[in-house]
Tab-separated table of C-alpha atoms and ligand atoms in Angstrom:
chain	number	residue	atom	x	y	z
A	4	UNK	CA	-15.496	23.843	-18.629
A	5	UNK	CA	-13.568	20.560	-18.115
A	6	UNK	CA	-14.005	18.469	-14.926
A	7	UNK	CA	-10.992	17.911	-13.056
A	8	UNK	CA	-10.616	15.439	-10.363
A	9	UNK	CA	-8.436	17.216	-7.366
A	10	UNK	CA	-6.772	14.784	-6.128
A	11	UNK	CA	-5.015	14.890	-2.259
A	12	UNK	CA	-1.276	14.099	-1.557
A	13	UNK	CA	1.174	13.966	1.205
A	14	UNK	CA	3.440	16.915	0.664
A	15	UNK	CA	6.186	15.116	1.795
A	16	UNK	CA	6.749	11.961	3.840
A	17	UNK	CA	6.203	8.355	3.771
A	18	UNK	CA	3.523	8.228	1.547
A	19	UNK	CA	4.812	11.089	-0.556
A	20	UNK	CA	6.933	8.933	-2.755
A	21	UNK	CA	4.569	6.104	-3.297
A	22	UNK	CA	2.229	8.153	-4.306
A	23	UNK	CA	4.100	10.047	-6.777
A	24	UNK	CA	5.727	7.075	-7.974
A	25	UNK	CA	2.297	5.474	-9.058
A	26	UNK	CA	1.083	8.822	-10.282
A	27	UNK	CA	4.373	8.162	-12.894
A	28	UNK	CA	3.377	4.722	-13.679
A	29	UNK	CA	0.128	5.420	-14.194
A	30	UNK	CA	1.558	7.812	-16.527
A	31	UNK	CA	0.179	10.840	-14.999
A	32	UNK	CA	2.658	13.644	-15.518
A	33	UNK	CA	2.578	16.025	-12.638
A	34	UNK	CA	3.935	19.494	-12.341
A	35	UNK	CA	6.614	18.854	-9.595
A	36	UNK	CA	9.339	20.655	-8.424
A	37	UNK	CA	7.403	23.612	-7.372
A	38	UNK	CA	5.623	22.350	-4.483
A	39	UNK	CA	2.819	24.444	-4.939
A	40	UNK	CA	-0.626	23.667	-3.056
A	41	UNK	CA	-2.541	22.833	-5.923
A	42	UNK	CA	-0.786	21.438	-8.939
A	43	UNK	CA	-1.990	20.338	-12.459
A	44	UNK	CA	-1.321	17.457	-14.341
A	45	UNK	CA	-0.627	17.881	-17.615
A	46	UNK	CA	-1.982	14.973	-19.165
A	47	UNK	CA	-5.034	13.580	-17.230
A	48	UNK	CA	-7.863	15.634	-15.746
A	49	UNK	CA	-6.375	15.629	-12.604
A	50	UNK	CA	-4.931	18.294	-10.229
A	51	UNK	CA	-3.249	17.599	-7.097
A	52	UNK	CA	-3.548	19.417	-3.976
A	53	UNK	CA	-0.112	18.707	-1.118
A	54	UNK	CA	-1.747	18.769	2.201
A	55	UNK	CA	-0.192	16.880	5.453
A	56	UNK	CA	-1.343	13.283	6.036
A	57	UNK	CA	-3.647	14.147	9.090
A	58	UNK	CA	-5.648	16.547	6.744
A	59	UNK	CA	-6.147	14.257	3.970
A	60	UNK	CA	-9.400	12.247	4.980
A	61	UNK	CA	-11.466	15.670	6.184
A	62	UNK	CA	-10.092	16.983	2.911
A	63	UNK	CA	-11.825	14.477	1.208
A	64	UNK	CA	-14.775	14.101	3.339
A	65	UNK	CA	-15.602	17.945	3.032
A	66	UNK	CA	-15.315	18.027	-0.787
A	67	UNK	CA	-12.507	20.411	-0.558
A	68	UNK	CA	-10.585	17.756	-2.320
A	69	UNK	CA	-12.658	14.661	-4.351
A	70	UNK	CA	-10.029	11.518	-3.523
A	71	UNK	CA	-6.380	11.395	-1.607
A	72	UNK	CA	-4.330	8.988	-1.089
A	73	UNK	CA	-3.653	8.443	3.076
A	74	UNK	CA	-2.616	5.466	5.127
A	75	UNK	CA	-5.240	3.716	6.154
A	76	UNK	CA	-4.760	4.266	10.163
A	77	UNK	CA	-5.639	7.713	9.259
A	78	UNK	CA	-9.100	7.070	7.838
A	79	UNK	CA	-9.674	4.497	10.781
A	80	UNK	CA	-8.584	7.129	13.466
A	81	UNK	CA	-10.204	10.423	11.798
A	82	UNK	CA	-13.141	8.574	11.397
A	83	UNK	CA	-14.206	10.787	8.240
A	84	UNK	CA	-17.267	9.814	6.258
A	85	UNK	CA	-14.862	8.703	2.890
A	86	UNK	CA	-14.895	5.785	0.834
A	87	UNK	CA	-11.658	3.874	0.593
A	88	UNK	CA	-12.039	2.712	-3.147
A	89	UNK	CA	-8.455	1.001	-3.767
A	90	UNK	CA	-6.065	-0.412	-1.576
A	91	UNK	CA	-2.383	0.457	-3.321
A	92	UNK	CA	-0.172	-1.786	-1.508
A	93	UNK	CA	2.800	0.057	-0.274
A	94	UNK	CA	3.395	2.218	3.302
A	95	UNK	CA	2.554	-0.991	4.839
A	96	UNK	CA	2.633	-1.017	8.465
A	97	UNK	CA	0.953	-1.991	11.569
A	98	UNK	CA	-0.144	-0.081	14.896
A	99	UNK	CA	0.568	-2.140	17.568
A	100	UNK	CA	1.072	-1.651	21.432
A	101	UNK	CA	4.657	-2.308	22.375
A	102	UNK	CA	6.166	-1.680	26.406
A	103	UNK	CA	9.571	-1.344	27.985
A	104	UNK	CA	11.714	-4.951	27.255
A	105	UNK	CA	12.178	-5.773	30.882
A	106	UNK	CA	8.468	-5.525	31.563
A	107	UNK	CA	7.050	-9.318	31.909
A	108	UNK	CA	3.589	-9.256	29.893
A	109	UNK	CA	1.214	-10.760	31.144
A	110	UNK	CA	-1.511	-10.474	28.381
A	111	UNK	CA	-4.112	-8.027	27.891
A	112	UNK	CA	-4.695	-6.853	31.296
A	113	UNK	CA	-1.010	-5.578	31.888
A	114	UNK	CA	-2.604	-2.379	30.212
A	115	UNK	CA	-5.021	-1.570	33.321
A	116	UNK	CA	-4.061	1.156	35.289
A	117	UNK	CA	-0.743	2.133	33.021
A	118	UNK	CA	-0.585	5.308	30.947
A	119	UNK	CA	0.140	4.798	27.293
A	120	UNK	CA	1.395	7.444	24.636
A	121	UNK	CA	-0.197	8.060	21.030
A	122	UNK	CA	-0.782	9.631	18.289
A	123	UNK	CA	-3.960	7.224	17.710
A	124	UNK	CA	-6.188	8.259	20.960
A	125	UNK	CA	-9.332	7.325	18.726
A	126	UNK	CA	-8.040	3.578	17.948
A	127	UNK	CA	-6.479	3.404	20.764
A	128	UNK	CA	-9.545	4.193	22.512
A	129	UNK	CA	-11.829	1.629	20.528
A	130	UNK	CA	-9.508	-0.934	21.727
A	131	UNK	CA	-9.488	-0.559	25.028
A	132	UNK	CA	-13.057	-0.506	25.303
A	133	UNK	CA	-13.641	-3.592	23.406
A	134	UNK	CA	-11.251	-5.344	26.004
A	135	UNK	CA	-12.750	-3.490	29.007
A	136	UNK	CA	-9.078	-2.037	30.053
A	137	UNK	CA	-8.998	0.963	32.025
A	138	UNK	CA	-5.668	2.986	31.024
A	139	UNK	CA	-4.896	6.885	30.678
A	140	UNK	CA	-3.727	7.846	27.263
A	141	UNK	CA	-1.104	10.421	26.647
A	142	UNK	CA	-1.697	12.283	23.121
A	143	UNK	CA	1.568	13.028	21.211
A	144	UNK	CA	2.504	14.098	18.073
A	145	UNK	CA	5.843	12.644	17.064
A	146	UNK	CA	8.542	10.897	18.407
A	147	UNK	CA	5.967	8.701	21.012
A	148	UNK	CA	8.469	5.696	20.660
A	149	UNK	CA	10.634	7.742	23.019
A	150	UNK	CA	8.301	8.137	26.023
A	151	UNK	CA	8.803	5.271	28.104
A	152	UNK	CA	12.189	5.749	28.252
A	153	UNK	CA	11.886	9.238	29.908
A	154	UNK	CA	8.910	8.447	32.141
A	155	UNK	CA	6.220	10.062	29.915
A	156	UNK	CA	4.242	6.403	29.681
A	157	UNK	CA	4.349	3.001	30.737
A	158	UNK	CA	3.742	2.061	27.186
A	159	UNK	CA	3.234	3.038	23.624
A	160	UNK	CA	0.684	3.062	20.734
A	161	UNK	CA	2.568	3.350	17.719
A	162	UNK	CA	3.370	2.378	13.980
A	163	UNK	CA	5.099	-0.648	13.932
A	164	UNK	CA	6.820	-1.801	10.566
A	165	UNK	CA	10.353	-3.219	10.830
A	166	UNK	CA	10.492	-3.463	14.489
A	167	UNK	CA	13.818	-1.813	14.412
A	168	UNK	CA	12.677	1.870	16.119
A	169	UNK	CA	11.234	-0.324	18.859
A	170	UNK	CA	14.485	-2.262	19.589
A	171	UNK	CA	16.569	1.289	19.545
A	172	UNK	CA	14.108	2.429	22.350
A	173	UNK	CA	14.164	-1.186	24.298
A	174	UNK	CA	10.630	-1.828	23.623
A	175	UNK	CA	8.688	-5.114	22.829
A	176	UNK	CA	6.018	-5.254	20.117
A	177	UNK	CA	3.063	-7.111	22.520
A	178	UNK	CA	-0.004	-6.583	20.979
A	179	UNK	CA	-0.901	-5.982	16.960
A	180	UNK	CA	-4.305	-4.030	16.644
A	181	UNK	CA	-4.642	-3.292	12.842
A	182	UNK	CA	-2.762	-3.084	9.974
A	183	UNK	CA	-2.508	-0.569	7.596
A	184	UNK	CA	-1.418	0.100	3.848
A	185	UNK	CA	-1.576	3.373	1.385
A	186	UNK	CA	-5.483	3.625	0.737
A	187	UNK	CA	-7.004	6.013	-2.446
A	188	UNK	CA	-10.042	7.951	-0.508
A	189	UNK	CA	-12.842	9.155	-2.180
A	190	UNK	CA	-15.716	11.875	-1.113
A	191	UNK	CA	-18.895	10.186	-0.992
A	192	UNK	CA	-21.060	12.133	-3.371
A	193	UNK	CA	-19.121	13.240	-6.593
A	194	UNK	CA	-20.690	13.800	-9.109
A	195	UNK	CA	-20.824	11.810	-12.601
A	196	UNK	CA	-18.248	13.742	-14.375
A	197	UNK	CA	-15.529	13.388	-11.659
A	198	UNK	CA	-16.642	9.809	-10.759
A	199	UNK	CA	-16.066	8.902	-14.375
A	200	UNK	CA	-12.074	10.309	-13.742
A	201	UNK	CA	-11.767	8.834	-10.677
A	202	UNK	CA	-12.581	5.566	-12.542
A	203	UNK	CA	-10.435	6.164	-15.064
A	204	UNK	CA	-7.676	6.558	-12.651
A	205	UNK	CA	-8.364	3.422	-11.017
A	206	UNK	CA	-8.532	1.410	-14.170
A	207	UNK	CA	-4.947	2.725	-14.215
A	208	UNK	CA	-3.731	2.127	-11.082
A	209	UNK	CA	-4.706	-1.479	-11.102
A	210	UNK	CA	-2.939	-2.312	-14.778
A	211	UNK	CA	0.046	-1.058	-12.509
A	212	UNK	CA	-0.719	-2.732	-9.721
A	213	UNK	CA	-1.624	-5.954	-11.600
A	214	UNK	CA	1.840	-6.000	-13.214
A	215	UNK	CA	3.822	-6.162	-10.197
A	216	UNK	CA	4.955	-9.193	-9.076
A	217	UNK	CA	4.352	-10.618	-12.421
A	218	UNK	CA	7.058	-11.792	-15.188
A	219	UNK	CA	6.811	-12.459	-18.795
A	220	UNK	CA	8.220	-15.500	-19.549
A	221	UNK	CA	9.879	-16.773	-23.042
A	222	UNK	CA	11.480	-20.076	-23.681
A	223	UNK	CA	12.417	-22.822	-26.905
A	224	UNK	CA	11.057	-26.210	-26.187
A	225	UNK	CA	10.734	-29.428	-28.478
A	226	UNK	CA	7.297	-29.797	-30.110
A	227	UNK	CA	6.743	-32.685	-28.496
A	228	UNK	CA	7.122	-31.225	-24.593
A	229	UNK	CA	4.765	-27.876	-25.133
A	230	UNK	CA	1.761	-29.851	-24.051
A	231	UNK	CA	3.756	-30.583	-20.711
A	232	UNK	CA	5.174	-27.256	-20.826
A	233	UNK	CA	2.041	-25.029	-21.060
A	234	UNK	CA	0.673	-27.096	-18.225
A	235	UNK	CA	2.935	-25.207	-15.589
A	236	UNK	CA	2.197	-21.795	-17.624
A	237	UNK	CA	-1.005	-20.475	-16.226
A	238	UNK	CA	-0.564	-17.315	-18.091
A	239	UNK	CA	-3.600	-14.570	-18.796
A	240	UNK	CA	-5.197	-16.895	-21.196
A	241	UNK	CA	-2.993	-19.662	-22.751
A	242	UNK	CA	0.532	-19.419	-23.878
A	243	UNK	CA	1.494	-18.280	-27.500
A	244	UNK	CA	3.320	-20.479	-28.875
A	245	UNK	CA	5.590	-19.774	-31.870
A	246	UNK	CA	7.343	-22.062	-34.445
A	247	UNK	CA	11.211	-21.373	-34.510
A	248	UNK	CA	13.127	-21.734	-37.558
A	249	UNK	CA	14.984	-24.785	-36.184
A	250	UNK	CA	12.211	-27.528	-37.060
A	251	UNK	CA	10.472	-29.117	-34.385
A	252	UNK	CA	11.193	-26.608	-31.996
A	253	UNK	CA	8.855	-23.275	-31.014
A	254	UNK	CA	9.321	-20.615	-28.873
A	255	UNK	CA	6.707	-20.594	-25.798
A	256	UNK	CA	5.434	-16.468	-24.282
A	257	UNK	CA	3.235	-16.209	-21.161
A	258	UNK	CA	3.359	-14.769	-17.658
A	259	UNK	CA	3.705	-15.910	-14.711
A	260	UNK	CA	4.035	-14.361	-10.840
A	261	UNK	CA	6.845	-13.821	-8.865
A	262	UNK	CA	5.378	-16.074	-6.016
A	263	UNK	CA	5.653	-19.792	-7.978
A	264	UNK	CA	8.398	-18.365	-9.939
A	265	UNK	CA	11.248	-21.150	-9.281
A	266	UNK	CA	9.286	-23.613	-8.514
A	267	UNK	CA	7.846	-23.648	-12.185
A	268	UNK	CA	11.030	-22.585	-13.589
A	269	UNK	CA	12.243	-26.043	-12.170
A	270	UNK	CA	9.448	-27.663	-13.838
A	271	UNK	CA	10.073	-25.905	-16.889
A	272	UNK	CA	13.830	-26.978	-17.296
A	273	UNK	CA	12.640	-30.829	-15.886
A	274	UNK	CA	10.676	-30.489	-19.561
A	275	UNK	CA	12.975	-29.671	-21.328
A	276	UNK	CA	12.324	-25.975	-21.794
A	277	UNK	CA	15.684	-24.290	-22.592
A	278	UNK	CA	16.614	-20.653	-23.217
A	279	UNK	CA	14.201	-19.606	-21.146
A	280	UNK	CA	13.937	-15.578	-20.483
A	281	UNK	CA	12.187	-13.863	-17.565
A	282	UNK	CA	11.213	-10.014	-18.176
A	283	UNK	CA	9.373	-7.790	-15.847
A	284	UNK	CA	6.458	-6.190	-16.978
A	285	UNK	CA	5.510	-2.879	-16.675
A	286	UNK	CA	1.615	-2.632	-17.516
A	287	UNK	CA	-1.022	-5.363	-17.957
A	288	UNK	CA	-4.087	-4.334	-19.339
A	289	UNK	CA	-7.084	-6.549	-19.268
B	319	ATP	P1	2.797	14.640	7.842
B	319	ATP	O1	3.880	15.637	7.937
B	319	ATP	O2	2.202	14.579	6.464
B	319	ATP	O3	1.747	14.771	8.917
B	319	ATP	P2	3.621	12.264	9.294
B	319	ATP	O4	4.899	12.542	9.973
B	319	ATP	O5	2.363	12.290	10.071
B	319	ATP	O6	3.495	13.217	8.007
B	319	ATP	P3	4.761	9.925	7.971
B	319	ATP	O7	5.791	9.491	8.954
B	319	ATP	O8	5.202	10.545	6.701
B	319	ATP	O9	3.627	10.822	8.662
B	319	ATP	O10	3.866	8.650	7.666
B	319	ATP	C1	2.745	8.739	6.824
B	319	ATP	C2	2.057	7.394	6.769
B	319	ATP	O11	2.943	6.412	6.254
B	319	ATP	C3	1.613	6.835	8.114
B	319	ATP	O12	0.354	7.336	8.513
B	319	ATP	C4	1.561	5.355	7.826
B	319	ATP	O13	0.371	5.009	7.134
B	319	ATP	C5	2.735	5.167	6.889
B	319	ATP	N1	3.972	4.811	7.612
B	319	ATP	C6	4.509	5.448	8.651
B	319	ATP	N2	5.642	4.871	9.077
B	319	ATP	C7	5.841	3.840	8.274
B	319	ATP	C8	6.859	2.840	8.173
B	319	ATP	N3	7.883	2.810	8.995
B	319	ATP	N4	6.752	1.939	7.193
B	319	ATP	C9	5.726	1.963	6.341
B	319	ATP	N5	4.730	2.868	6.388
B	319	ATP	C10	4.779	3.790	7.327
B	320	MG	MG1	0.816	13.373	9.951
């Protein structure tokens, strides 16, 4: 029988539709709609199993599932013997300690003797150790952004990405302890049929990954400027360069990423490049 690597998911949530969303461009098709526990997919050796975010790295650690895809402040707070094996970039956030606005900080030490909510006890924990601070934490599970406000806690322990559920509840962001993206988890021992999957998963996730924030680039330029021109155009190897029927003129292909993008596009025009088309790219494979 075929191997198949069973692969953990938020059911639904935050993480939910980044992970689909790569499982698409990877072009993995899933059986969705029924939200079944365990679904196939019907083109990879793959099967995914919809479990809650909390579950996800003892999932993986127990063999119950072979890889998920969790934030990262879960595998740091379950403290699961996994592997993270590819950081995916999205459901970034950070979990940071944040207390009422009106409250004067006064640096690490405010913390001693105050009572601060969670859903992180184990970081939180860790923290307070490492700074020798003495402070009661409250565990709950949801909404902890709320209990300052009715005298649950002096202070919370929360995720942290906009800043904009902290202003609502008149709190101030006043220490950052880690930050966390979408992480693909793996079980430590699998064995060499389902490790070969897994890598060919993650051979697809990074042609994904290494597409975004990259363009492919196409302009005319004189003959004479494409030595200047290919300069700015780091591309994967060198440009491709292609005569256009208008003599002395070619048309110049490469890629470039979306962080220098105007500032070489203004280089690019300075040489004379003209025409010039920017297309996103959906897959690079190296
Ligand atoms: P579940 O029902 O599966 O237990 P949950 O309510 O615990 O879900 P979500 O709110 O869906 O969790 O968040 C899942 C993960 O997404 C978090 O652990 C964190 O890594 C990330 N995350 C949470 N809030 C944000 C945010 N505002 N911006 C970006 N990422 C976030
Ligand atoms: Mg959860």
């Amino acid at each position: 029988m075929q191997q198949v690597l069973r692969l953990a998911l938020q059911t639904k949530g935050r993480l939910n539709e980044g992970s689909i969303k790569l499982m698409e461009e990877a072009g993995i098709e899933l059986v969705i709609g029924r939200r079944n526990l365990v679904s196939p997919a019907r083109n990879f050796p793959l099967e995914v199993l919809y479990l809650r975010d909390d579950d996800i790295p003892q999932t993986v650690a127990y063999g119950a599932a072979d890889a998920g895809i969790v934030g990262e402040n879960e595998v740091l707070e379950k403290k699961e013997e996994v592997m993270i094996v590819k950081r995916l970039g999205f459901s970034k956030c950070r979990l940071s300690l944040a207390i009422p606005q009106q409250e004067s900080y006064t640096g690490k030490t405010w913390f001693n003797g105050k009572k601060i909510a969670t859903s992180y006890p184990g970081i939180l924990t860790e923290w307070l150790n490492q700074n020798q601070i003495d402070a009661e934490i409250h565990v709950i599970n949801g909404s902890v952004e709320i209990s300052p406000g009715i005298g649950l806690a002096d202070a919370i322990f929360d995720i942290v990405s906009s800043g904009s559920t902290l202003v609502t509840n008149r709190l101030k962001e006043v220490e950052r302890i880690i930050s966390s993206e979408a992480v693909l988890i793996a079980n430590k021992e699998l064995p060499a049929e389902k490790k070969e999957i897994l890598d060919e998963f993650i051979f697809r996730l990074e042609s994904v990954m290494r597409a975004e924030g990259q363009k492919y680039i196409l302009l005319n330029a004189p003959n004479e400027k494409i030595g200047e021109i290919s300069s700015y155009l780091p591309g994967m190897k060198s440009p491709t360069v292609m005569p256009l029927a208008e003599s002395g003129w070619s048309s110049v292909h490469s890629v470039i990423s979306d962080r220098d993008f105007w500032e070489i596009i203004g280089k690019l025009k300075r040489a004379g490049a003209e025409g010039i088309l920017v297309i996103p790219i959906e897959k690079m494979i190296l």
